[in-house]
Short mmCIF file of C-alpha atoms in Angstrom, two decimals:
data_model
loop_
_atom_site.label_atom_id
_atom_site.label_comp_id
_atom_site.label_asym_id
_atom_site.label_seq_id
_atom_site.Cartn_x
_atom_site.Cartn_y
_atom_site.Cartn_z
CA UNK A 152 132.44 103.04 43.09
CA UNK A 153 135.23 105.41 44.03
CA UNK A 154 136.75 104.69 47.40
CA UNK A 155 136.55 107.55 49.94
CA UNK A 156 139.77 108.17 51.65
CA UNK A 157 139.43 109.62 55.17
CA UNK A 158 142.30 111.78 56.36
CA UNK A 159 144.15 110.27 59.22
CA UNK A 160 143.60 113.28 61.26
CA UNK A 161 139.91 112.81 61.23
CA UNK A 162 140.37 109.12 62.24
CA UNK A 163 142.37 110.08 65.21
CA UNK A 164 139.97 112.68 66.27
CA UNK A 165 137.15 110.14 65.93
CA UNK A 166 139.06 107.57 68.37
CA UNK A 167 139.87 110.44 70.75
CA UNK A 168 136.15 111.41 71.05
CA UNK A 169 135.13 107.85 71.67
CA UNK A 170 137.75 107.42 74.28
CA UNK A 171 136.56 110.80 75.90
CA UNK A 172 133.05 109.69 75.87
CA UNK A 173 133.83 106.36 77.60
CA UNK A 174 136.05 108.02 80.25
CA UNK A 175 133.17 110.46 80.84
CA UNK A 176 130.68 107.69 81.45
CA UNK A 177 133.01 105.72 83.76
CA UNK A 178 133.80 108.74 85.83
CA UNK A 179 130.48 110.42 86.16
CA UNK A 180 128.35 107.32 85.87
CA UNK A 181 129.97 105.97 88.93
CA UNK A 182 129.49 109.26 90.89
CA UNK A 183 126.28 108.83 92.82
CA UNK A 184 124.94 110.63 95.83
CA UNK A 185 125.44 108.03 98.58
CA UNK A 186 124.94 108.97 102.17
CA UNK A 187 127.35 107.82 104.79
CA UNK A 188 126.59 104.70 106.61
CA UNK A 189 126.53 106.63 109.95
CA UNK A 190 123.72 108.80 108.46
CA UNK A 191 121.78 105.78 107.16
CA UNK A 192 119.32 103.49 109.02
CA UNK A 193 119.93 100.14 107.40
CA UNK A 194 116.61 98.40 107.82
CA UNK A 195 116.92 94.59 108.44
CA UNK A 196 113.11 93.90 108.74
CA UNK A 197 109.94 95.81 107.98
CA UNK A 198 106.46 95.49 109.00
CA UNK A 199 103.07 96.51 107.32
CA UNK A 200 99.71 96.70 109.04
CA UNK A 201 96.55 98.43 108.33
CA UNK A 202 93.89 100.00 110.46
CA UNK A 203 90.47 99.63 108.68
CA UNK A 204 88.95 101.89 111.32
CA UNK A 205 91.37 104.93 110.63
CA UNK A 206 92.19 104.07 107.18
CA UNK A 207 95.86 104.25 107.92
CA UNK A 208 98.91 102.02 107.41
CA UNK A 209 101.04 101.16 110.37
CA UNK A 210 104.66 100.75 109.24
CA UNK A 211 107.43 99.45 111.55
CA UNK A 212 111.07 99.10 110.87
CA UNK A 213 114.01 97.50 112.69
CA UNK A 214 117.15 99.00 111.78
CA UNK A 215 120.82 98.28 112.65
CA UNK A 216 122.85 101.50 113.44
CA UNK A 217 126.51 102.00 112.46
CA UNK A 218 128.27 103.73 115.24
CA UNK A 219 130.89 106.33 114.27
CA UNK A 220 134.58 105.52 115.01
CA UNK A 221 134.81 108.55 117.25
CA UNK A 222 132.03 107.54 119.59
CA UNK A 223 132.37 105.52 122.79
CA UNK A 224 130.08 102.77 121.32
CA UNK A 225 132.20 102.11 118.28
CA UNK A 226 132.05 98.52 117.21
CA UNK A 227 128.65 97.85 119.01
CA UNK A 228 125.58 96.96 117.11
CA UNK A 229 122.41 98.65 117.90
CA UNK A 230 118.98 97.60 116.80
CA UNK A 231 116.31 100.28 116.94
CA UNK A 232 112.62 99.69 116.14
CA UNK A 233 110.36 102.51 115.08
CA UNK A 234 106.61 102.66 114.25
CA UNK A 235 104.66 105.43 112.35
CA UNK A 236 101.26 105.76 110.75
CA UNK A 237 100.19 107.37 107.49
CA UNK A 238 97.58 107.45 104.68
CA UNK A 239 100.20 105.87 102.42
CA UNK A 240 103.24 103.59 103.07
CA UNK A 241 105.64 106.37 101.91
CA UNK A 242 104.09 108.87 104.35
CA UNK A 243 104.87 106.40 107.32
CA UNK A 244 108.36 105.68 106.20
CA UNK A 245 109.22 109.30 105.74
CA UNK A 246 107.96 110.12 109.18
CA UNK A 247 110.33 107.31 110.56
CA UNK A 248 113.14 109.05 108.84
CA UNK A 249 112.35 112.16 110.57
CA UNK A 250 112.06 110.50 114.01
CA UNK A 251 115.41 108.77 113.58
CA UNK A 252 117.28 111.65 111.81
CA UNK A 253 118.64 109.27 109.49
CA UNK A 254 117.87 108.26 105.83
CA UNK A 255 115.82 104.90 105.85
CA UNK A 256 117.24 102.31 103.38
CA UNK A 257 115.40 99.07 102.47
CA UNK A 258 118.12 97.84 100.30
CA UNK A 259 119.29 95.32 102.88
CA UNK A 260 115.85 94.49 104.25
CA UNK A 261 115.41 90.74 103.70
CA UNK A 262 112.30 90.07 105.84
CA UNK A 263 108.71 91.86 105.29
CA UNK A 264 106.09 91.23 107.89
CA UNK A 265 102.48 91.71 106.73
CA UNK A 266 99.31 91.43 108.64
CA UNK A 267 96.27 89.64 107.30
CA UNK A 268 94.53 93.07 107.03
CA UNK A 269 97.20 94.19 104.74
CA UNK A 270 97.02 90.96 102.55
CA UNK A 271 93.49 91.86 101.70
CA UNK A 272 94.52 95.01 99.94
CA UNK A 273 95.91 95.59 96.42
CA UNK A 274 99.11 93.64 96.56
CA UNK A 275 100.65 95.48 93.65
CA UNK A 276 100.09 98.86 95.38
CA UNK A 277 101.63 97.42 98.51
CA UNK A 278 104.77 96.25 97.07
CA UNK A 279 105.62 98.94 94.47
CA UNK A 280 106.28 101.68 96.81
CA UNK A 281 108.75 99.48 98.74
CA UNK A 282 110.55 98.13 95.75
CA UNK A 283 110.35 101.08 93.42
CA UNK A 284 111.00 104.13 95.72
CA UNK A 285 112.73 102.39 98.80
CA UNK A 286 114.87 99.71 97.00
CA UNK A 287 113.37 96.79 98.80
CA UNK A 288 114.88 93.59 97.16
CA UNK A 289 112.66 91.40 95.18
CA UNK A 290 114.12 88.28 97.20
CA UNK A 291 112.88 89.68 100.45
CA UNK A 292 110.90 87.01 102.36
CA UNK A 293 107.34 87.55 103.25
CA UNK A 294 105.85 86.32 106.65
CA UNK A 295 102.89 86.84 108.75
CA UNK A 296 101.75 85.63 112.26
CA UNK A 297 99.52 85.67 115.18
CA UNK A 298 100.77 88.92 116.44
CA UNK A 299 101.01 92.33 114.74
CA UNK A 300 104.10 93.00 112.75
CA UNK A 301 105.06 95.69 115.38
CA UNK A 302 105.14 93.06 117.99
CA UNK A 303 106.77 90.43 115.94
CA UNK A 304 109.62 92.90 115.04
CA UNK A 305 110.22 94.02 118.60
CA UNK A 306 110.49 90.75 120.30
CA UNK A 307 114.02 89.41 121.52
CA UNK A 308 114.76 85.95 120.12
CA UNK A 309 116.87 83.70 122.45
CA UNK A 310 119.57 83.18 119.87
CA UNK A 311 119.92 86.68 118.55
CA UNK A 312 118.62 90.10 119.46
CA UNK A 313 117.11 90.71 115.98
CA UNK A 314 113.99 88.85 115.13
CA UNK A 315 114.46 89.73 111.34
CA UNK A 316 118.09 88.51 111.34
CA UNK A 317 116.88 85.14 112.75
CA UNK A 318 114.13 84.83 110.12
CA UNK A 319 116.58 85.73 107.43
CA UNK A 320 118.90 82.86 108.56
CA UNK A 321 115.94 80.38 108.95
CA UNK A 322 114.16 81.05 105.81
CA UNK A 323 116.58 82.59 103.24
CA UNK A 324 119.45 80.08 103.71
CA UNK A 325 117.37 76.84 103.43
CA UNK A 326 113.83 75.86 102.70
CA UNK A 327 112.67 73.18 104.95
CA UNK A 328 109.59 71.13 105.65
CA UNK A 329 107.10 71.56 108.57
CA UNK A 330 105.54 74.56 106.88
CA UNK A 331 108.90 76.46 106.38
CA UNK A 332 108.03 77.56 102.74
CA UNK A 333 110.08 80.31 101.40
CA UNK A 334 108.01 83.01 99.51
CA UNK A 335 109.78 86.14 98.35
CA UNK A 336 108.40 89.39 96.94
CA UNK A 337 108.56 88.38 93.45
CA UNK A 338 106.87 84.94 94.01
CA UNK A 339 104.20 86.65 96.09
CA UNK A 340 103.11 88.95 93.34
CA UNK A 341 103.48 86.26 90.59
CA UNK A 342 101.17 84.01 92.49
CA UNK A 343 98.59 86.51 93.66
CA UNK A 344 98.48 88.16 90.22
CA UNK A 345 98.14 84.83 88.37
CA UNK A 346 94.84 83.07 87.36
CA UNK A 347 94.72 81.34 90.80
CA UNK A 348 94.94 84.75 92.66
CA UNK A 349 96.19 83.01 95.71
CA UNK A 350 99.50 82.95 97.70
CA UNK A 351 101.35 81.06 100.51
CA UNK A 352 103.49 82.52 103.13
CA UNK A 353 104.97 81.24 106.46
CA UNK A 354 102.70 81.82 109.40
CA UNK A 355 104.76 82.50 112.67
CA UNK A 356 103.53 81.77 116.17
CA UNK A 357 105.16 83.60 118.88
CA UNK A 358 105.97 81.72 122.16
CA UNK A 359 107.86 82.77 125.25
CA UNK A 360 110.89 80.74 126.08
CA UNK A 361 110.09 78.45 129.06
CA UNK A 362 113.75 78.28 129.80
CA UNK A 363 115.40 81.75 129.50
CA UNK A 364 119.05 82.12 128.23
CA UNK A 365 121.80 82.45 130.98
CA UNK A 366 124.60 84.64 130.44
CA UNK A 367 127.68 85.57 132.58
CA UNK A 368 125.35 88.36 133.94
CA UNK A 369 122.71 85.92 134.99
CA UNK A 370 119.38 84.78 133.30
CA UNK A 371 117.96 86.96 130.55
CA UNK A 372 114.36 88.11 130.52
CA UNK A 373 111.57 88.22 128.02
CA UNK A 374 113.19 85.96 125.24
CA UNK A 375 110.90 84.34 122.65
CA UNK A 376 111.03 81.75 120.03
CA UNK A 377 109.32 81.51 116.57
CA UNK A 378 107.31 78.55 115.70
CA UNK A 379 107.54 78.17 111.96
CA UNK A 380 105.53 74.95 111.67
CA UNK A 381 102.32 76.56 110.15
CA UNK A 382 101.49 78.17 106.68
CA UNK A 383 98.99 80.90 105.66
CA UNK A 384 97.06 80.33 102.56
CA UNK A 385 94.91 83.25 101.31
CA UNK A 386 93.52 85.38 98.52
CA UNK A 387 91.90 88.85 98.59
CA UNK A 388 88.73 87.67 100.48
CA UNK A 389 89.78 84.72 102.70
CA UNK A 390 92.59 83.27 104.49
CA UNK A 391 93.38 79.84 106.34
CA UNK A 392 96.12 78.67 108.61
CA UNK A 393 97.56 75.19 107.80
CA UNK A 394 99.64 73.39 110.39
CA UNK A 395 101.62 70.12 110.89
CA UNK A 396 101.37 67.44 108.09
CA UNK A 397 99.21 69.71 105.81
CA UNK A 398 101.74 72.63 106.00
CA UNK A 399 104.64 70.28 105.46
CA UNK A 400 102.98 68.65 102.48
CA UNK A 401 102.17 71.96 100.89
CA UNK A 402 105.85 72.92 101.23
CA UNK A 403 106.88 69.75 99.64
CA UNK A 404 104.59 70.55 96.64
CA UNK A 405 105.26 74.32 96.19
CA UNK A 406 108.84 74.98 97.22
CA UNK A 407 111.50 75.05 94.59
CA UNK A 408 113.92 73.31 96.81
CA UNK A 409 113.15 71.26 100.04
CA UNK A 410 115.53 70.37 102.90
CA UNK A 411 115.00 68.98 106.28
CA UNK A 412 113.27 65.72 107.28
CA UNK A 413 110.06 63.96 107.04
CA UNK A 414 108.80 61.13 109.22
CA UNK A 415 106.40 58.19 109.14
CA UNK A 416 104.59 56.60 112.18
CA UNK A 417 102.70 53.48 111.96
CA UNK A 418 99.60 52.49 113.80
CA UNK A 419 101.88 50.50 116.07
CA UNK A 420 103.78 53.58 116.99
CA UNK A 421 106.91 52.48 114.78
CA UNK A 422 108.75 55.76 113.66
CA UNK A 423 110.97 56.09 110.76
CA UNK A 424 112.67 59.53 110.06
CA UNK A 425 113.93 60.32 106.62
CA UNK A 426 116.31 63.11 105.37
CA UNK A 427 115.31 64.84 102.07
CA UNK A 428 118.21 64.71 99.68
CA UNK A 429 116.43 65.73 96.45
CA UNK A 430 112.82 66.56 95.06
CA UNK A 431 111.41 66.87 91.69
CA UNK A 432 107.79 67.81 91.10
CA UNK A 433 106.24 67.40 87.55
CA UNK A 434 102.59 68.71 87.12
CA UNK A 435 100.78 68.67 83.99
CA UNK A 436 97.38 69.86 82.81
CA UNK A 437 95.29 68.20 80.04
CA UNK A 438 92.07 70.33 79.86
CA UNK A 439 90.72 70.72 83.30
CA UNK A 440 92.59 67.69 84.80
CA UNK A 441 95.79 68.25 86.51
CA UNK A 442 98.37 65.54 87.42
CA UNK A 443 101.35 66.02 89.74
CA UNK A 444 104.09 63.46 90.16
CA UNK A 445 106.40 64.13 93.22
CA UNK A 446 109.61 62.17 93.46
CA UNK A 447 111.59 62.35 96.64
CA UNK A 448 115.07 61.03 97.09
CA UNK A 449 115.72 60.41 100.83
CA UNK A 450 118.06 58.64 103.28
CA UNK A 451 117.45 56.98 106.41
CA UNK A 452 117.82 59.34 109.54
CA UNK A 453 116.52 57.47 112.54
CA UNK A 454 114.37 54.46 113.44
CA UNK A 455 112.69 53.98 116.75
CA UNK A 456 110.36 51.22 118.11
CA UNK A 457 110.74 48.71 115.40
CA UNK A 458 111.54 45.16 116.71
CA UNK A 459 114.65 44.02 114.96
CA UNK A 460 117.67 42.07 115.99
CA UNK A 461 120.03 44.10 113.73
CA UNK A 462 120.78 47.79 112.87
CA UNK A 463 118.32 48.72 110.03
CA UNK A 464 119.57 50.39 106.89
CA UNK A 465 117.71 52.10 103.87
CA UNK A 466 118.07 48.62 102.06
CA UNK A 467 115.96 46.72 104.64
CA UNK A 468 112.38 45.85 103.63
CA UNK A 469 111.00 47.45 106.81
CA UNK A 470 112.49 50.82 105.67
CA UNK A 471 111.30 50.41 102.21
CA UNK A 472 107.95 49.65 103.31
CA UNK A 473 107.69 52.66 105.56
CA UNK A 474 108.92 54.91 102.68
CA UNK A 475 106.15 53.52 100.51
CA UNK A 476 103.45 54.14 103.13
CA UNK A 477 104.72 57.77 103.68
CA UNK A 478 104.47 58.43 99.96
CA UNK A 479 100.73 57.28 100.15
CA UNK A 480 100.20 59.54 103.18
CA UNK A 481 101.49 62.39 101.25
CA UNK A 482 99.30 61.72 98.30
CA UNK A 483 96.20 61.59 100.59
CA UNK A 484 97.13 64.74 102.23
CA UNK A 485 97.60 66.50 98.91
CA UNK A 486 94.13 65.20 97.90
CA UNK A 487 92.69 66.47 101.19
CA UNK A 488 94.44 70.01 100.54
CA UNK A 489 92.78 69.99 97.02
CA UNK A 490 89.28 69.37 98.68
CA UNK A 491 89.89 71.98 101.17
CA UNK A 492 91.01 74.54 98.62
CA UNK A 493 87.58 74.05 96.87
CA UNK A 494 85.84 74.32 100.04
CA UNK A 495 87.45 77.52 100.96
CA UNK A 496 87.68 78.75 97.35
CA UNK A 497 91.33 79.63 97.80
CA UNK A 498 93.49 78.01 94.93
CA UNK A 499 96.68 77.76 97.00
CA UNK A 500 97.83 74.88 94.92
CA UNK A 501 97.81 77.02 91.66
CA UNK A 502 95.68 74.64 89.72
CA UNK A 503 93.72 77.38 87.93
CA UNK A 504 96.91 78.80 86.69
CA UNK A 505 98.13 75.38 85.44
CA UNK A 506 94.85 74.64 83.77
CA UNK A 507 94.96 78.08 81.93
CA UNK A 508 98.28 76.85 80.35
CA UNK A 509 96.11 74.00 78.65
CA UNK A 510 92.74 75.47 78.03
CA UNK A 511 93.98 79.08 77.19
CA UNK A 512 91.89 82.26 77.34
CA UNK A 513 88.54 80.47 77.25
CA UNK A 514 89.05 79.15 80.70
CA UNK A 515 86.56 81.17 82.87
CA UNK A 516 87.42 83.03 86.11
CA UNK A 517 86.89 81.36 89.47
CA UNK A 518 86.70 77.70 88.07
CA UNK A 519 88.54 75.87 90.77
CA UNK A 520 85.47 73.54 91.47
CA UNK A 521 85.29 72.32 87.87
CA UNK A 522 89.07 71.06 88.08
CA UNK A 523 90.26 67.68 89.12
CA UNK A 524 93.68 66.85 90.64
CA UNK A 525 95.57 63.61 90.84
CA UNK A 526 98.75 63.48 92.80
CA UNK A 527 101.26 60.72 92.88
CA UNK A 528 104.14 60.44 95.32
CA UNK A 529 107.18 58.12 95.29
CA UNK A 530 110.12 57.91 97.78
CA UNK A 531 113.42 56.41 96.85
CA UNK A 532 115.58 55.50 99.82
CA UNK A 533 119.25 55.89 98.93
CA UNK A 534 122.38 54.74 100.90
CA UNK A 535 124.77 57.45 101.46
CA UNK A 536 128.48 57.04 102.46
#
């Protein structure tokens, strides 16, 4: 075949056009219509509620406002909470924008409050307007509580003026025990749309501080604290609040990572506290039988009310025995949680989704009561420097 010779001026033209196209993409591709910060309401936390009587959404946002450099309040942080209603979530958010005279941005919203009335609605239709049209991050944390989202967002926390900012620090940075399970928007949809059709989110109880903070101007008023020791398990029909050991154990089983401490108290009142160093959960399904092995690596944190003539360490038999008994307690609690899930018909352990991986498409819907669950928990006490 005869070789085709391309003139050099055509080669130079080709590379010139390629370079021109690249420059055009770089210059015009980075040119976006971005409003100034002083014209934007940066939402730290949002709340969704639903009135079944009126058939309207109640949407609340708490925003941090950026003062302009020319104003007297430059450098100060202002938190504004606004609420509006609408037949759709978008209608309510647009009305909040009009009230504030600013463009509402959810791009930095890391906490989303949802009432239990909202959680009974279609979860996909709840989340899509926020993530698709208002840029809510998929890693935003979902929470609910004993008060409405509007009340939760408006309260003043003793350690900070912003309730969403406090929750962002408490739930986003580290997952802990005592019910502090971290469920983001992505996990929420994955669990509620799976074969289990159930999800788990933190349940917050609002309590007024018995001792109010004192500043140079005197005692502050109306400061609250959030109790994060409970968890809400739910599907589209039912919901149940779990607290104390049940919430703590569910967090150990479901959370991707677990930090914090767990404790064992004997019948004699002997108490041993352990700090969690690492956790591994290996759950398998063989047909309709699901097994789960939980391995916890812990270190000794504190010992009280154990008669001993020496300082106890993780190598002592008393501590090893306490760790073994604590593992048995967690196993029993997981078994109790399984029985509770069958009683409520809320598959918050995700067992139907796990069985589906083994049985396949022949697994019928709503088959929780036909499954079996066998947990095994082991604690390894390690000595740390």
